[in-house]
Amino acid sequence: GALYEPPREGGDPEVRFVDIGCGFGGMTIKLGELFPLKRTLGMEIREKVSNYVKEKVKGLRTEHPGEYGNVSCIRTNSMKYLPQYFRKGQLEKLLFLFPDPHFKEKNHRRRIVTLPLLTEYAYLLREGGAIYTITDVEELGQWMRDAMEKHPMFVEFTEEEYRTDPVVPHLVETSEEGQKVKRNEGKTFMAVFKRTGAAHLASEGAHAAAAAPAP
């Protein structure tokens, strides 16, 4: 069946927010609540987990008729296939909450935030769109921040933007991972960067597949 219910009046028919590695869907669902006129898509590689989110959304739609029709989840490997789902400049927010740290150095290239992948993300994000990252692994937090600082198409949120952004306050406690860290009184390392219009090289690095139709 369709991923989404028809948008409510004034609603945007395209996906604008993507929660990568959405886990049990806490943040995906929260975005749906915060932005009822925007569509959010959770992407999760584990079949059981993505099925859980789909069922959860179905249940919420039944309990709250007319709501949560703007939230959905698919099972996919976003690292490989993300550009096949969206067109250039379609997205407004990309979220990477508590991603796999891939601790071993030889596996660092498999991390979800790297310079080559940031070029892909820059292609899919509209100017001013944002990437949200948070982790409880300090070394990974620094790695993601370093990559975004080095990339010519991203600039960090200002203090004012961190303070006023509606998503930032929810980055820790909405995901199951984040709740666990909070319970254990662990530290988290957050970095939010926005897509600038400074460079126009992103299109060269992105896959030709980016022209594929959006879901």
mmCIF file of C-alpha atoms in Angstrom:
data_model
loop_
_atom_site.group_PDB
_atom_site.id
_atom_site.type_symbol
_atom_site.label_atom_id
_atom_site.label_comp_id
_atom_site.label_asym_id
_atom_site.label_seq_id
_atom_site.Cartn_x
_atom_site.Cartn_y
_atom_site.Cartn_z
ATOM 1 C CA GLY A 1 0.000 0.000 0.000
ATOM 2 C CA ALA A 2 0.931 3.654 -0.087
ATOM 3 C CA LEU A 3 3.616 4.826 2.323
ATOM 4 C CA TYR A 4 1.657 7.940 3.249
ATOM 5 C CA GLU A 5 -1.912 9.049 3.618
ATOM 6 C CA PRO A 6 -2.931 11.951 1.335
ATOM 7 C CA PRO A 7 -1.456 15.192 2.707
ATOM 8 C CA ARG A 8 -3.787 17.319 4.799
ATOM 9 C CA GLU A 9 -4.800 20.709 3.455
ATOM 10 C CA GLY A 10 -1.726 22.832 2.819
ATOM 11 C CA GLY A 11 0.508 19.785 3.308
ATOM 12 C CA ASP A 12 3.643 19.129 1.268
ATOM 13 C CA PRO A 13 3.279 15.991 -0.903
ATOM 14 C CA GLU A 14 7.035 15.286 -1.014
ATOM 15 C CA VAL A 15 9.357 13.777 1.599
ATOM 16 C CA ARG A 16 11.389 16.579 3.206
ATOM 17 C CA PHE A 17 12.890 14.967 6.332
ATOM 18 C CA VAL A 18 14.828 11.694 6.426
ATOM 19 C CA ASP A 19 15.824 9.885 9.623
ATOM 20 C CA ILE A 20 18.701 7.627 8.554
ATOM 21 C CA GLY A 21 19.050 4.444 10.587
ATOM 22 C CA CYS A 22 15.822 5.383 12.317
ATOM 23 C CA GLY A 23 15.881 2.429 14.744
ATOM 24 C CA PHE A 24 12.558 2.036 16.515
ATOM 25 C CA GLY A 25 11.240 5.246 14.991
ATOM 26 C CA GLY A 26 11.178 7.596 17.989
ATOM 27 C CA MET A 27 12.601 10.563 16.089
ATOM 28 C CA THR A 28 10.765 9.761 12.849
ATOM 29 C CA ILE A 29 7.443 9.910 14.696
ATOM 30 C CA LYS A 30 8.453 13.020 16.681
ATOM 31 C CA LEU A 31 9.231 14.858 13.418
ATOM 32 C CA GLY A 32 5.775 13.910 12.145
ATOM 33 C CA GLU A 33 4.270 15.502 15.261
ATOM 34 C CA LEU A 34 6.447 18.626 15.133
ATOM 35 C CA PHE A 35 5.792 19.203 11.422
ATOM 36 C CA PRO A 36 2.299 17.936 10.565
ATOM 37 C CA LEU A 37 2.422 19.441 7.053
ATOM 38 C CA LYS A 38 5.768 17.838 6.115
ATOM 39 C CA ARG A 39 6.522 14.240 5.248
ATOM 40 C CA THR A 40 9.172 12.340 7.206
ATOM 41 C CA LEU A 41 10.722 9.062 6.087
ATOM 42 C CA GLY A 42 12.597 6.734 8.425
ATOM 43 C CA MET A 43 15.179 4.465 6.778
ATOM 44 C CA GLU A 44 16.306 1.330 8.579
ATOM 45 C CA ILE A 45 18.385 -1.579 7.308
ATOM 46 C CA ARG A 46 17.172 -4.186 9.848
ATOM 47 C CA GLU A 47 14.004 -5.867 8.646
ATOM 48 C CA LYS A 48 12.495 -6.649 12.065
ATOM 49 C CA VAL A 49 13.118 -3.114 13.266
ATOM 50 C CA SER A 50 11.680 -1.448 10.144
ATOM 51 C CA ASN A 51 8.609 -3.721 10.367
ATOM 52 C CA TYR A 52 8.186 -2.662 13.997
ATOM 53 C CA VAL A 53 8.175 1.029 12.980
ATOM 54 C CA LYS A 54 5.667 0.410 10.179
ATOM 55 C CA GLU A 55 3.330 -1.347 12.645
ATOM 56 C CA LYS A 56 3.805 1.406 15.214
ATOM 57 C CA VAL A 57 2.845 4.076 12.657
ATOM 58 C CA LYS A 58 -0.157 2.014 11.553
ATOM 59 C CA GLY A 59 -1.283 1.787 15.191
ATOM 60 C CA LEU A 60 -0.880 5.540 15.726
ATOM 61 C CA ARG A 61 -2.926 6.286 12.603
ATOM 62 C CA THR A 62 -5.704 4.034 13.899
ATOM 63 C CA GLU A 63 -5.646 5.603 17.378
ATOM 64 C CA HIS A 64 -5.448 9.172 16.043
ATOM 65 C CA PRO A 65 -7.470 9.374 12.814
ATOM 66 C CA GLY A 66 -6.161 12.049 10.467
ATOM 67 C CA GLU A 67 -2.760 12.149 12.163
ATOM 68 C CA TYR A 68 0.598 10.433 11.474
ATOM 69 C CA GLY A 69 -0.293 10.089 7.790
ATOM 70 C CA ASN A 70 2.863 12.130 7.118
ATOM 71 C CA VAL A 71 5.216 9.551 8.682
ATOM 72 C CA SER A 72 6.555 6.375 7.123
ATOM 73 C CA CYS A 73 9.453 3.926 7.222
ATOM 74 C CA ILE A 74 11.184 1.756 4.638
ATOM 75 C CA ARG A 75 13.792 -0.930 4.886
ATOM 76 C CA THR A 76 16.825 0.006 2.813
ATOM 77 C CA ASN A 77 20.579 0.488 2.870
ATOM 78 C CA SER A 78 20.670 4.270 2.741
ATOM 79 C CA MET A 79 24.443 4.305 2.343
ATOM 80 C CA LYS A 80 24.060 2.589 -1.013
ATOM 81 C CA TYR A 81 20.693 3.714 -2.251
ATOM 82 C CA LEU A 82 19.805 7.127 -0.797
ATOM 83 C CA PRO A 83 20.157 9.062 -4.098
ATOM 84 C CA GLN A 84 17.731 6.705 -5.798
ATOM 85 C CA TYR A 85 14.896 7.926 -3.595
ATOM 86 C CA PHE A 86 15.204 11.697 -3.820
ATOM 87 C CA ARG A 87 15.919 14.387 -6.339
ATOM 88 C CA LYS A 88 18.441 17.199 -6.109
ATOM 89 C CA GLY A 89 17.576 19.737 -3.422
ATOM 90 C CA GLN A 90 14.449 17.867 -2.290
ATOM 91 C CA LEU A 91 15.365 17.374 1.366
ATOM 92 C CA GLU A 92 15.296 19.869 4.222
ATOM 93 C CA LYS A 93 16.583 17.722 7.084
ATOM 94 C CA LEU A 94 18.793 14.626 7.296
ATOM 95 C CA LEU A 95 19.227 13.036 10.724
ATOM 96 C CA PHE A 96 21.913 10.645 11.912
ATOM 97 C CA LEU A 97 21.162 9.817 15.541
ATOM 98 C CA PHE A 98 23.560 7.472 17.339
ATOM 99 C CA PRO A 99 24.915 5.871 14.148
ATOM 100 C CA ASP A 100 27.061 2.722 14.170
ATOM 101 C CA PRO A 101 30.538 3.838 15.336
ATOM 102 C CA HIS A 102 32.437 1.175 13.294
ATOM 103 C CA PHE A 103 35.237 1.385 15.847
ATOM 104 C CA LYS A 104 37.952 -0.453 13.903
ATOM 105 C CA GLU A 105 40.032 1.864 11.773
ATOM 106 C CA LYS A 106 39.666 -0.319 8.684
ATOM 107 C CA ASN A 107 35.884 0.084 9.014
ATOM 108 C CA HIS A 108 35.896 3.878 9.321
ATOM 109 C CA ARG A 109 35.051 4.174 5.610
ATOM 110 C CA ARG A 110 31.747 2.446 6.441
ATOM 111 C CA ARG A 111 30.702 5.285 8.701
ATOM 112 C CA ILE A 112 27.575 7.106 7.585
ATOM 113 C CA VAL A 113 29.189 10.572 7.688
ATOM 114 C CA THR A 114 32.286 10.812 5.466
ATOM 115 C CA LEU A 115 33.457 13.433 2.982
ATOM 116 C CA PRO A 116 32.238 11.491 -0.100
ATOM 117 C CA LEU A 117 28.840 10.828 1.500
ATOM 118 C CA LEU A 118 28.541 14.478 2.557
ATOM 119 C CA THR A 119 28.820 15.440 -1.110
ATOM 120 C CA GLU A 120 25.876 13.152 -1.784
ATOM 121 C CA TYR A 121 23.923 14.642 1.129
ATOM 122 C CA ALA A 122 24.717 18.166 -0.113
ATOM 123 C CA TYR A 123 23.246 17.228 -3.492
ATOM 124 C CA LEU A 124 19.993 16.028 -1.940
ATOM 125 C CA LEU A 125 19.623 18.872 0.583
ATOM 126 C CA ARG A 126 18.248 22.209 -0.453
ATOM 127 C CA GLU A 127 20.279 25.297 0.396
ATOM 128 C CA GLY A 128 19.794 25.986 4.113
ATOM 129 C CA GLY A 129 18.802 22.351 4.747
ATOM 130 C CA ALA A 130 20.434 20.749 7.774
ATOM 131 C CA ILE A 131 22.274 17.612 8.847
ATOM 132 C CA TYR A 132 21.750 16.642 12.488
ATOM 133 C CA THR A 133 24.271 14.288 14.119
ATOM 134 C CA ILE A 134 24.507 12.996 17.671
ATOM 135 C CA THR A 135 26.455 10.161 19.288
ATOM 136 C CA ASP A 136 27.647 9.012 22.700
ATOM 137 C CA VAL A 137 31.034 8.038 21.224
ATOM 138 C CA GLU A 138 33.314 11.060 21.541
ATOM 139 C CA GLU A 139 35.719 9.935 18.817
ATOM 140 C CA LEU A 140 32.852 9.444 16.346
ATOM 141 C CA GLY A 141 31.360 12.809 17.300
ATOM 142 C CA GLN A 142 34.677 14.463 16.511
ATOM 143 C CA TRP A 143 34.972 12.475 13.247
ATOM 144 C CA MET A 144 31.550 13.626 12.024
ATOM 145 C CA ARG A 145 32.205 17.227 13.061
ATOM 146 C CA ASP A 146 35.628 17.202 11.335
ATOM 147 C CA ALA A 147 34.137 15.845 8.106
ATOM 148 C CA MET A 148 31.414 18.504 8.042
ATOM 149 C CA GLU A 149 33.881 21.282 8.895
ATOM 150 C CA LYS A 150 36.149 20.191 6.033
ATOM 151 C CA HIS A 151 33.355 19.975 3.497
ATOM 152 C CA PRO A 152 32.954 23.188 1.448
ATOM 153 C CA MET A 153 29.156 22.920 1.353
ATOM 154 C CA PHE A 154 28.407 22.770 5.075
ATOM 155 C CA VAL A 155 28.647 25.322 7.850
ATOM 156 C CA GLU A 156 27.819 24.763 11.512
ATOM 157 C CA PHE A 157 24.674 26.168 13.113
ATOM 158 C CA THR A 158 25.257 29.416 14.962
ATOM 159 C CA GLU A 159 24.559 29.562 18.702
ATOM 160 C CA GLU A 160 21.294 31.295 17.875
ATOM 161 C CA GLU A 161 20.301 28.532 15.439
ATOM 162 C CA TYR A 162 21.112 25.811 17.980
ATOM 163 C CA ARG A 163 18.990 27.666 20.522
ATOM 164 C CA THR A 164 15.944 28.262 18.314
ATOM 165 C CA ASP A 165 15.864 25.165 16.089
ATOM 166 C CA PRO A 166 12.754 23.077 16.889
ATOM 167 C CA VAL A 167 14.473 19.706 16.347
ATOM 168 C CA VAL A 168 17.638 20.185 18.433
ATOM 169 C CA PRO A 169 15.935 19.794 21.854
ATOM 170 C CA HIS A 170 14.622 16.364 20.792
ATOM 171 C CA LEU A 171 17.887 14.889 19.502
ATOM 172 C CA VAL A 172 18.764 13.101 22.722
ATOM 173 C CA GLU A 173 15.607 11.707 24.203
ATOM 174 C CA THR A 174 13.480 10.762 21.191
ATOM 175 C CA SER A 175 15.484 7.740 20.065
ATOM 176 C CA GLU A 176 15.811 4.535 22.077
ATOM 177 C CA GLU A 177 19.612 4.861 21.938
ATOM 178 C CA GLY A 178 19.379 8.392 23.290
ATOM 179 C CA GLN A 179 17.095 7.347 26.147
ATOM 180 C CA LYS A 180 19.583 4.642 27.102
ATOM 181 C CA VAL A 181 22.450 7.151 27.166
ATOM 182 C CA LYS A 182 20.351 9.519 29.285
ATOM 183 C CA ARG A 183 19.452 6.761 31.766
ATOM 184 C CA ASN A 184 23.128 5.904 32.132
ATOM 185 C CA GLU A 185 23.922 9.604 32.516
ATOM 186 C CA GLY A 186 26.261 9.331 29.542
ATOM 187 C CA LYS A 187 27.598 12.237 27.535
ATOM 188 C CA THR A 188 26.422 13.028 24.043
ATOM 189 C CA PHE A 189 28.230 14.833 21.236
ATOM 190 C CA MET A 190 26.022 16.812 18.882
ATOM 191 C CA ALA A 191 26.806 18.691 15.698
ATOM 192 C CA VAL A 192 24.313 20.327 13.352
ATOM 193 C CA PHE A 193 25.479 21.774 10.057
ATOM 194 C CA LYS A 194 23.525 23.446 7.297
ATOM 195 C CA ARG A 195 23.975 23.233 3.573
ATOM 196 C CA THR A 196 25.388 26.457 2.139
ATOM 197 C CA GLY A 197 25.130 27.699 -1.411
ATOM 198 C CA ALA A 198 28.854 28.386 -1.516
ATOM 199 C CA ALA A 199 29.936 25.619 -3.855
ATOM 200 C CA HIS A 200 28.139 24.071 -6.778
ATOM 201 C CA LEU A 201 30.316 20.979 -7.061
ATOM 202 C CA ALA A 202 27.942 18.648 -5.264
ATOM 203 C CA SER A 203 26.194 17.551 -8.429
ATOM 204 C CA GLU A 204 29.408 16.086 -9.800
ATOM 205 C CA GLY A 205 29.897 13.804 -6.837
ATOM 206 C CA ALA A 206 26.349 12.533 -6.598
ATOM 207 C CA HIS A 207 25.142 9.470 -8.410
ATOM 208 C CA ALA A 208 23.353 9.839 -11.698
ATOM 209 C CA ALA A 209 20.726 7.720 -9.961
ATOM 210 C CA ALA A 210 19.680 10.837 -8.060
ATOM 211 C CA ALA A 211 17.412 11.546 -10.995
ATOM 212 C CA ALA A 212 15.308 8.501 -10.089
ATOM 213 C CA PRO A 213 11.728 9.274 -9.033
ATOM 214 C CA ALA A 214 11.064 10.150 -5.395
ATOM 215 C CA PRO A 215 9.023 7.710 -3.298
#
